[in-house]
Amino acid sequence: MHRFRSVLCRGTLNCGSSSSNASAAQFLHNSRAWRCLPHPPAPAAVAAPCQFRLFFCRTLILQTVPNVVRIEKLSDSDSGIVDLKLERAEAKNAISKEMLRGLQNAIVEIDNDSSAKVVIVSSSIPRVFCAGADLKERRLMNTSEVEHFVNSLRSTFSSLEALSVPTIAVIEGAALGGGLEMALSCDLRICGEDAAFSMPETGLAIIPGAGGTQRLPRIVGRSLAKELIYTARRFGGREALSMGLVNYCVPTGEAYTKALQIARDINEKGPLAIKMAKKAIDEGMLQVDLASALSIEEECYVQLLHSQDRLEGLAAFAEKRKPKYAGK
């Protein structure tokens, strides 16, 4: 958002000097204190009697909207692990148009980052992962706008699912509707004991429209998925673990630590092998018959035969040392 504000101030008309430019820069970057620039010392004013005068200046203040989706790259021994954080505290990470754009941009950035090896999707907001779609914003949309938004959300989650590197969702607190659909788009899910899951859409006379009707039954089974979607009931972390929705349910507040431990384990392995393993599993599961799926596995394996990483793995094994993979 841009805002113009007019200011009556005392400044220099000699905008070519470095000192005046520095003063002006200091003034323009101070969006909180609307005050005049410091007056020049008396000798300077005498030396340049017409340099300073009262004038009317118009400044452009750029107000940046806080990022609701933030990417953080871990460093040192954790280099290669990327943290994608949801940070819309005032709406419990409800997915608005702005947040949707943030997710789309983040996914594209990660997809184009050759150094990314594992992605952790988490929330910076205590006791909530994502409360689903922003229904307050939804009420202001017409039918075509709603359709466009849901279609965009569905394709965004598909893009998250299609990332070539593993993704881990960290769920502390509520993961409802679109929030649960986002978590389902990740490869792995880790939750705290206080996690709360639900597909509440049928209670609003709609259905999960961002992949929920397809991904949930593929993970927990058709019959159980139907029950959860038909009834829109909430269930906790322990039940989510028992039905296979999450990989681990840990004490409240420890989900991120567990996810980071898994990410570190993945990060030590051959990055090309991890990508091919994900591709073989995901594409193979889409095949109706096992023979076709095994052909995909073969193709993925062949791509690794001539890699430097494969030779490095063999050498490290023979020399009894930790391999140093380059992703080549």
GROMACS .gro file of C-alpha atoms in nm:
model
  328
    1MET     CA    1   0.000   0.000   0.000
    2HIS     CA    2   0.130   0.346  -0.088
    3ARG     CA    3   0.045   0.662   0.103
    4PHE     CA    4   0.124   1.023   0.026
    5ARG     CA    5   0.173   1.273   0.306
    6SER     CA    6   0.253   1.643   0.270
    7VAL     CA    7   0.509   1.790   0.506
    8LEU     CA    8   0.609   2.145   0.578
    9CYS     CA    9   0.975   2.129   0.658
   10ARG     CA   10   1.299   2.318   0.645
   11GLY     CA   11   1.547   2.161   0.404
   12THR     CA   12   1.804   2.241   0.144
   13LEU     CA   13   1.733   2.337  -0.214
   14ASN     CA   14   2.080   2.223  -0.309
   15CYS     CA   15   1.986   1.861  -0.372
   16GLY     CA   16   2.307   1.787  -0.554
   17SER     CA   17   2.527   1.784  -0.243
   18SER     CA   18   2.598   1.453  -0.072
   19SER     CA   19   2.528   1.597   0.272
   20SER     CA   20   2.185   1.723   0.173
   21ASN     CA   21   2.105   1.393   0.004
   22ALA     CA   22   2.203   1.203   0.319
   23SER     CA   23   1.981   1.428   0.529
   24ALA     CA   24   1.695   1.386   0.288
   25ALA     CA   25   1.740   1.009   0.290
   26GLN     CA   26   1.738   1.011   0.668
   27PHE     CA   27   1.415   1.209   0.664
   28LEU     CA   28   1.241   1.002   0.398
   29HIS     CA   29   1.318   0.675   0.574
   30ASN     CA   30   1.179   0.795   0.905
   31SER     CA   31   0.809   0.719   0.860
   32ARG     CA   32   0.727   0.763   1.227
   33ALA     CA   33   0.875   1.102   1.314
   34TRP     CA   34   0.739   1.378   1.093
   35ARG     CA   35   0.973   1.661   1.173
   36CYS     CA   36   1.193   1.917   1.006
   37LEU     CA   37   1.545   1.837   0.902
   38PRO     CA   38   1.809   1.971   1.140
   39HIS     CA   39   1.897   2.336   1.082
   40PRO     CA   40   2.251   2.397   0.955
   41PRO     CA   41   2.500   2.550   1.194
   42ALA     CA   42   2.510   2.928   1.197
   43PRO     CA   43   2.844   2.966   1.008
   44ALA     CA   44   2.719   2.746   0.725
   45ALA     CA   45   2.403   2.951   0.702
   46VAL     CA   46   2.607   3.268   0.673
   47ALA     CA   47   2.835   3.118   0.409
   48ALA     CA   48   2.535   3.019   0.198
   49PRO     CA   49   2.271   3.280   0.283
   50CYS     CA   50   2.019   3.163   0.018
   51GLN     CA   51   2.077   2.793   0.037
   52PHE     CA   52   1.821   2.721   0.306
   53ARG     CA   53   1.462   2.834   0.297
   54LEU     CA   54   1.120   2.720   0.400
   55PHE     CA   55   0.959   2.506   0.132
   56PHE     CA   56   0.669   2.267   0.085
   57CYS     CA   57   0.779   1.910   0.011
   58ARG     CA   58   0.573   1.605  -0.077
   59THR     CA   59   0.716   1.268   0.025
   60LEU     CA   60   0.621   0.919  -0.082
   61ILE     CA   61   0.607   0.674   0.205
   62LEU     CA   62   0.604   0.308   0.105
   63GLN     CA   63   0.417   0.106   0.363
   64THR     CA   64   0.498  -0.258   0.317
   65VAL     CA   65   0.240  -0.510   0.424
   66PRO     CA   66   0.399  -0.764   0.662
   67ASN     CA   67   0.477  -1.091   0.490
   68VAL     CA   68   0.216  -1.353   0.574
   69VAL     CA   69   0.431  -1.629   0.424
   70ARG     CA   70   0.803  -1.625   0.496
   71ILE     CA   71   1.088  -1.841   0.370
   72GLU     CA   72   1.388  -1.902   0.592
   73LYS     CA   73   1.692  -2.100   0.480
   74LEU     CA   74   1.869  -2.281   0.759
   75SER     CA   75   2.248  -2.261   0.761
   76ASP     CA   76   2.565  -2.442   0.865
   77SER     CA   77   2.505  -2.816   0.908
   78ASP     CA   78   2.134  -2.760   0.830
   79SER     CA   79   2.206  -2.597   0.496
   80GLY     CA   80   1.957  -2.735   0.247
   81ILE     CA   81   1.662  -2.726   0.488
   82VAL     CA   82   1.407  -2.458   0.403
   83ASP     CA   83   1.145  -2.335   0.649
   84LEU     CA   84   0.821  -2.209   0.496
   85LYS     CA   85   0.637  -2.024   0.773
   86LEU     CA   86   0.276  -1.906   0.787
   87GLU     CA   87   0.253  -1.573   0.971
   88ARG     CA   88  -0.097  -1.425   0.959
   89ALA     CA   89  -0.157  -1.395   1.330
   90GLU     CA   90  -0.466  -1.172   1.324
   91ALA     CA   91  -0.662  -1.433   1.128
   92LYS     CA   92  -0.511  -1.755   1.265
   93ASN     CA   93  -0.340  -1.809   0.930
   94ALA     CA   94  -0.673  -1.815   0.747
   95ILE     CA   95  -0.597  -1.823   0.376
   96SER     CA   96  -0.681  -1.492   0.214
   97LYS     CA   97  -0.600  -1.378  -0.138
   98GLU     CA   98  -0.285  -1.217  -0.001
   99MET     CA   99  -0.175  -1.535   0.174
  100LEU     CA  100  -0.253  -1.740  -0.136
  101ARG     CA  101  -0.022  -1.516  -0.340
  102GLY     CA  102   0.242  -1.553  -0.070
  103LEU     CA  103   0.217  -1.932  -0.086
  104GLN     CA  104   0.238  -1.930  -0.464
  105ASN     CA  105   0.546  -1.707  -0.462
  106ALA     CA  106   0.713  -1.915  -0.191
  107ILE     CA  107   0.655  -2.242  -0.378
  108VAL     CA  108   0.798  -2.096  -0.700
  109GLU     CA  109   1.102  -1.964  -0.512
  110ILE     CA  110   1.168  -2.301  -0.350
  111ASP     CA  111   1.115  -2.485  -0.678
  112ASN     CA  112   1.378  -2.263  -0.843
  113ASP     CA  113   1.626  -2.301  -0.557
  114SER     CA  114   1.873  -2.576  -0.644
  115SER     CA  115   2.012  -2.570  -0.288
  116ALA     CA  116   1.678  -2.668  -0.130
  117LYS     CA  117   1.670  -3.033  -0.019
  118VAL     CA  118   1.390  -3.048   0.240
  119VAL     CA  119   1.101  -2.811   0.315
  120ILE     CA  120   0.936  -2.772   0.655
  121VAL     CA  121   0.592  -2.608   0.641
  122SER     CA  122   0.509  -2.460   0.981
  123SER     CA  123   0.329  -2.178   1.159
  124SER     CA  124   0.477  -1.894   1.361
  125ILE     CA  125   0.141  -1.846   1.533
  126PRO     CA  126   0.101  -2.035   1.863
  127ARG     CA  127  -0.170  -2.303   1.882
  128VAL     CA  128  -0.269  -2.285   1.516
  129PHE     CA  129  -0.138  -2.427   1.192
  130CYS     CA  130  -0.402  -2.288   0.955
  131ALA     CA  131  -0.770  -2.217   1.020
  132GLY     CA  132  -0.867  -2.274   0.655
  133ALA     CA  133  -1.005  -2.024   0.408
  134ASP     CA  134  -1.069  -1.667   0.517
  135LEU     CA  135  -1.450  -1.678   0.536
  136LYS     CA  136  -1.478  -1.306   0.615
  137GLU     CA  137  -1.310  -1.231   0.283
  138ARG     CA  138  -1.510  -1.508   0.115
  139ARG     CA  139  -1.839  -1.337   0.204
  140LEU     CA  140  -1.735  -1.037  -0.005
  141MET     CA  141  -1.671  -1.247  -0.317
  142ASN     CA  142  -1.922  -1.320  -0.589
  143THR     CA  143  -1.970  -1.672  -0.724
  144SER     CA  144  -1.712  -1.644  -1.001
  145GLU     CA  145  -1.455  -1.498  -0.762
  146VAL     CA  146  -1.508  -1.786  -0.519
  147GLU     CA  147  -1.467  -2.037  -0.800
  148HIS     CA  148  -1.145  -1.870  -0.917
  149PHE     CA  149  -1.007  -1.857  -0.563
  150VAL     CA  150  -1.078  -2.225  -0.489
  151ASN     CA  151  -0.933  -2.331  -0.825
  152SER     CA  152  -0.619  -2.127  -0.751
  153LEU     CA  153  -0.595  -2.278  -0.403
  154ARG     CA  154  -0.629  -2.630  -0.546
  155SER     CA  155  -0.356  -2.570  -0.804
  156THR     CA  156  -0.132  -2.410  -0.540
  157PHE     CA  157  -0.156  -2.716  -0.316
  158SER     CA  158  -0.088  -2.935  -0.618
  159SER     CA  159   0.226  -2.729  -0.682
  160LEU     CA  160   0.330  -2.781  -0.320
  161GLU     CA  161   0.274  -3.153  -0.359
  162ALA     CA  162   0.469  -3.157  -0.687
  163LEU     CA  163   0.787  -3.006  -0.541
  164SER     CA  164   1.073  -3.240  -0.623
  165VAL     CA  165   1.206  -3.229  -0.265
  166PRO     CA  166   1.038  -3.374   0.046
  167THR     CA  167   0.797  -3.156   0.240
  168ILE     CA  168   0.707  -3.192   0.610
  169ALA     CA  169   0.404  -3.023   0.767
  170VAL     CA  170   0.436  -2.924   1.134
  171ILE     CA  171   0.092  -2.905   1.295
  172GLU     CA  172   0.049  -2.752   1.639
  173GLY     CA  173  -0.311  -2.657   1.715
  174ALA     CA  174  -0.581  -2.621   1.451
  175ALA     CA  175  -0.554  -2.750   1.094
  176LEU     CA  176  -0.903  -2.699   0.958
  177GLY     CA  177  -1.047  -2.714   0.607
  178GLY     CA  178  -0.793  -2.563   0.370
  179GLY     CA  179  -0.532  -2.585   0.646
  180LEU     CA  180  -0.574  -2.962   0.660
  181GLU     CA  181  -0.574  -2.977   0.279
  182MET     CA  182  -0.240  -2.793   0.280
  183ALA     CA  183  -0.098  -3.045   0.526
  184LEU     CA  184  -0.228  -3.332   0.312
  185SER     CA  185  -0.030  -3.188   0.020
  186CYS     CA  186   0.295  -3.244   0.210
  187ASP     CA  187   0.487  -3.572   0.208
  188LEU     CA  188   0.500  -3.610   0.586
  189ARG     CA  189   0.297  -3.468   0.874
  190ILE     CA  190   0.407  -3.423   1.235
  191CYS     CA  191   0.160  -3.298   1.495
  192GLY     CA  192   0.148  -3.207   1.862
  193GLU     CA  193  -0.095  -3.374   2.098
  194ASP     CA  194  -0.312  -3.062   2.106
  195ALA     CA  195  -0.360  -3.062   1.727
  196ALA     CA  196  -0.719  -3.030   1.608
  197PHE     CA  197  -0.818  -3.152   1.261
  198SER     CA  198  -1.142  -3.115   1.069
  199MET     CA  199  -1.295  -3.091   0.723
  200PRO     CA  200  -1.583  -2.859   0.817
  201GLU     CA  201  -1.697  -2.777   0.463
  202THR     CA  202  -2.019  -2.983   0.455
  203GLY     CA  203  -2.137  -2.782   0.755
  204LEU     CA  204  -2.114  -2.478   0.526
  205ALA     CA  205  -2.301  -2.661   0.247
  206ILE     CA  206  -1.988  -2.707   0.034
  207ILE     CA  207  -1.721  -2.978   0.000
  208PRO     CA  208  -1.345  -2.970   0.050
  209GLY     CA  209  -1.246  -2.816  -0.281
  210ALA     CA  210  -0.867  -2.782  -0.262
  211GLY     CA  211  -0.785  -3.151  -0.289
  212GLY     CA  212  -0.939  -3.279   0.034
  213THR     CA  213  -1.184  -3.522  -0.124
  214GLN     CA  214  -0.896  -3.686  -0.314
  215ARG     CA  215  -0.594  -3.674  -0.085
  216LEU     CA  216  -0.768  -3.764   0.242
  217PRO     CA  217  -0.904  -4.102   0.120
  218ARG     CA  218  -0.567  -4.183  -0.038
  219ILE     CA  219  -0.405  -4.138   0.303
  220VAL     CA  220  -0.660  -4.271   0.555
  221GLY     CA  221  -0.878  -4.488   0.331
  222ARG     CA  222  -1.205  -4.428   0.151
  223SER     CA  223  -1.451  -4.525   0.425
  224LEU     CA  224  -1.288  -4.322   0.702
  225ALA     CA  225  -1.241  -4.022   0.473
  226LYS     CA  226  -1.611  -4.030   0.389
  227GLU     CA  227  -1.703  -4.031   0.756
  228LEU     CA  228  -1.475  -3.737   0.834
  229ILE     CA  229  -1.601  -3.533   0.540
  230TYR     CA  230  -1.970  -3.623   0.578
  231THR     CA  231  -1.981  -3.546   0.952
  232ALA     CA  232  -1.723  -3.260   0.955
  233ARG     CA  233  -1.625  -3.376   1.305
  234ARG     CA  234  -1.308  -3.265   1.478
  235PHE     CA  235  -1.045  -3.509   1.596
  236GLY     CA  236  -0.718  -3.476   1.779
  237GLY     CA  237  -0.355  -3.563   1.729
  238ARG     CA  238  -0.367  -3.910   1.880
  239GLU     CA  239  -0.660  -4.012   1.662
  240ALA     CA  240  -0.485  -3.863   1.359
  241LEU     CA  241  -0.189  -4.088   1.435
  242SER     CA  242  -0.405  -4.397   1.476
  243MET     CA  243  -0.571  -4.343   1.138
  244GLY     CA  244  -0.240  -4.280   0.962
  245LEU     CA  245  -0.307  -3.915   0.887
  246VAL     CA  246   0.016  -3.807   1.058
  247ASN     CA  247   0.351  -3.984   1.082
  248TYR     CA  248   0.415  -3.882   1.442
  249CYS     CA  249   0.217  -3.728   1.728
  250VAL     CA  250   0.448  -3.579   1.990
  251PRO     CA  251   0.398  -3.378   2.311
  252THR     CA  252   0.256  -3.032   2.250
  253GLY     CA  253   0.522  -2.786   2.137
  254GLU     CA  254   0.766  -3.051   2.016
  255ALA     CA  255   0.636  -3.109   1.664
  256TYR     CA  256   0.884  -2.873   1.499
  257THR     CA  257   1.176  -3.035   1.681
  258LYS     CA  258   1.067  -3.377   1.556
  259ALA     CA  259   1.021  -3.246   1.202
  260LEU     CA  260   1.367  -3.088   1.209
  261GLN     CA  261   1.517  -3.419   1.324
  262ILE     CA  262   1.356  -3.596   1.027
  263ALA     CA  263   1.461  -3.317   0.790
  264ARG     CA  264   1.820  -3.353   0.908
  265ASP     CA  265   1.811  -3.728   0.846
  266ILE     CA  266   1.684  -3.666   0.493
  267ASN     CA  267   1.933  -3.386   0.436
  268GLU     CA  268   2.225  -3.625   0.491
  269LYS     CA  269   2.117  -3.856   0.211
  270GLY     CA  270   2.190  -3.827  -0.160
  271PRO     CA  271   1.968  -3.541  -0.284
  272LEU     CA  272   1.923  -3.689  -0.630
  273ALA     CA  273   1.823  -4.022  -0.477
  274ILE     CA  274   1.566  -3.852  -0.255
  275LYS     CA  275   1.415  -3.672  -0.554
  276MET     CA  276   1.399  -3.992  -0.759
  277ALA     CA  277   1.248  -4.184  -0.467
  278LYS     CA  278   0.974  -3.922  -0.434
  279LYS     CA  279   0.909  -3.928  -0.808
  280ALA     CA  280   0.895  -4.308  -0.822
  281ILE     CA  281   0.650  -4.326  -0.530
  282ASP     CA  282   0.422  -4.042  -0.639
  283GLU     CA  283   0.403  -4.132  -1.007
  284GLY     CA  284   0.395  -4.504  -0.941
  285MET     CA  285   0.098  -4.470  -0.705
  286LEU     CA  286  -0.100  -4.307  -0.986
  287GLN     CA  287  -0.068  -4.618  -1.199
  288VAL     CA  288  -0.348  -4.873  -1.204
  289ASP     CA  289  -0.123  -5.177  -1.241
  290LEU     CA  290   0.197  -5.274  -1.066
  291ALA     CA  291   0.388  -5.341  -1.389
  292SER     CA  292   0.353  -4.978  -1.501
  293ALA     CA  293   0.457  -4.856  -1.158
  294LEU     CA  294   0.766  -5.076  -1.162
  295SER     CA  295   0.862  -4.931  -1.501
  296ILE     CA  296   0.860  -4.585  -1.344
  297GLU     CA  297   1.082  -4.713  -1.063
  298GLU     CA  298   1.324  -4.851  -1.322
  299GLU     CA  299   1.342  -4.520  -1.506
  300CYS     CA  300   1.415  -4.334  -1.184
  301TYR     CA  301   1.686  -4.582  -1.086
  302VAL     CA  302   1.858  -4.555  -1.423
  303GLN     CA  303   1.888  -4.178  -1.383
  304LEU     CA  304   2.103  -4.236  -1.074
  305LEU     CA  305   2.343  -4.491  -1.222
  306HIS     CA  306   2.579  -4.238  -1.377
  307SER     CA  307   2.562  -3.978  -1.100
  308GLN     CA  308   2.866  -3.858  -0.906
  309ASP     CA  309   2.669  -3.904  -0.585
  310ARG     CA  310   2.633  -4.279  -0.645
  311LEU     CA  311   3.009  -4.317  -0.686
  312GLU     CA  312   3.069  -4.099  -0.381
  313GLY     CA  313   2.834  -4.317  -0.177
  314LEU     CA  314   3.025  -4.631  -0.273
  315ALA     CA  315   3.359  -4.469  -0.202
  316ALA     CA  316   3.247  -4.342   0.137
  317PHE     CA  317   3.117  -4.687   0.229
  318ALA     CA  318   3.447  -4.850   0.132
  319GLU     CA  319   3.649  -4.588   0.320
  320LYS     CA  320   3.418  -4.596   0.624
  321ARG     CA  321   3.351  -4.224   0.618
  322LYS     CA  322   3.052  -3.996   0.587
  323PRO     CA  323   2.968  -3.926   0.221
  324LYS     CA  324   2.980  -3.573   0.081
  325TYR     CA  325   2.703  -3.551  -0.174
  326ALA     CA  326   2.700  -3.272  -0.433
  327GLY     CA  327   2.365  -3.342  -0.594
  328LYS     CA  328   2.529  -3.435  -0.924
   0.00000   0.00000   0.00000
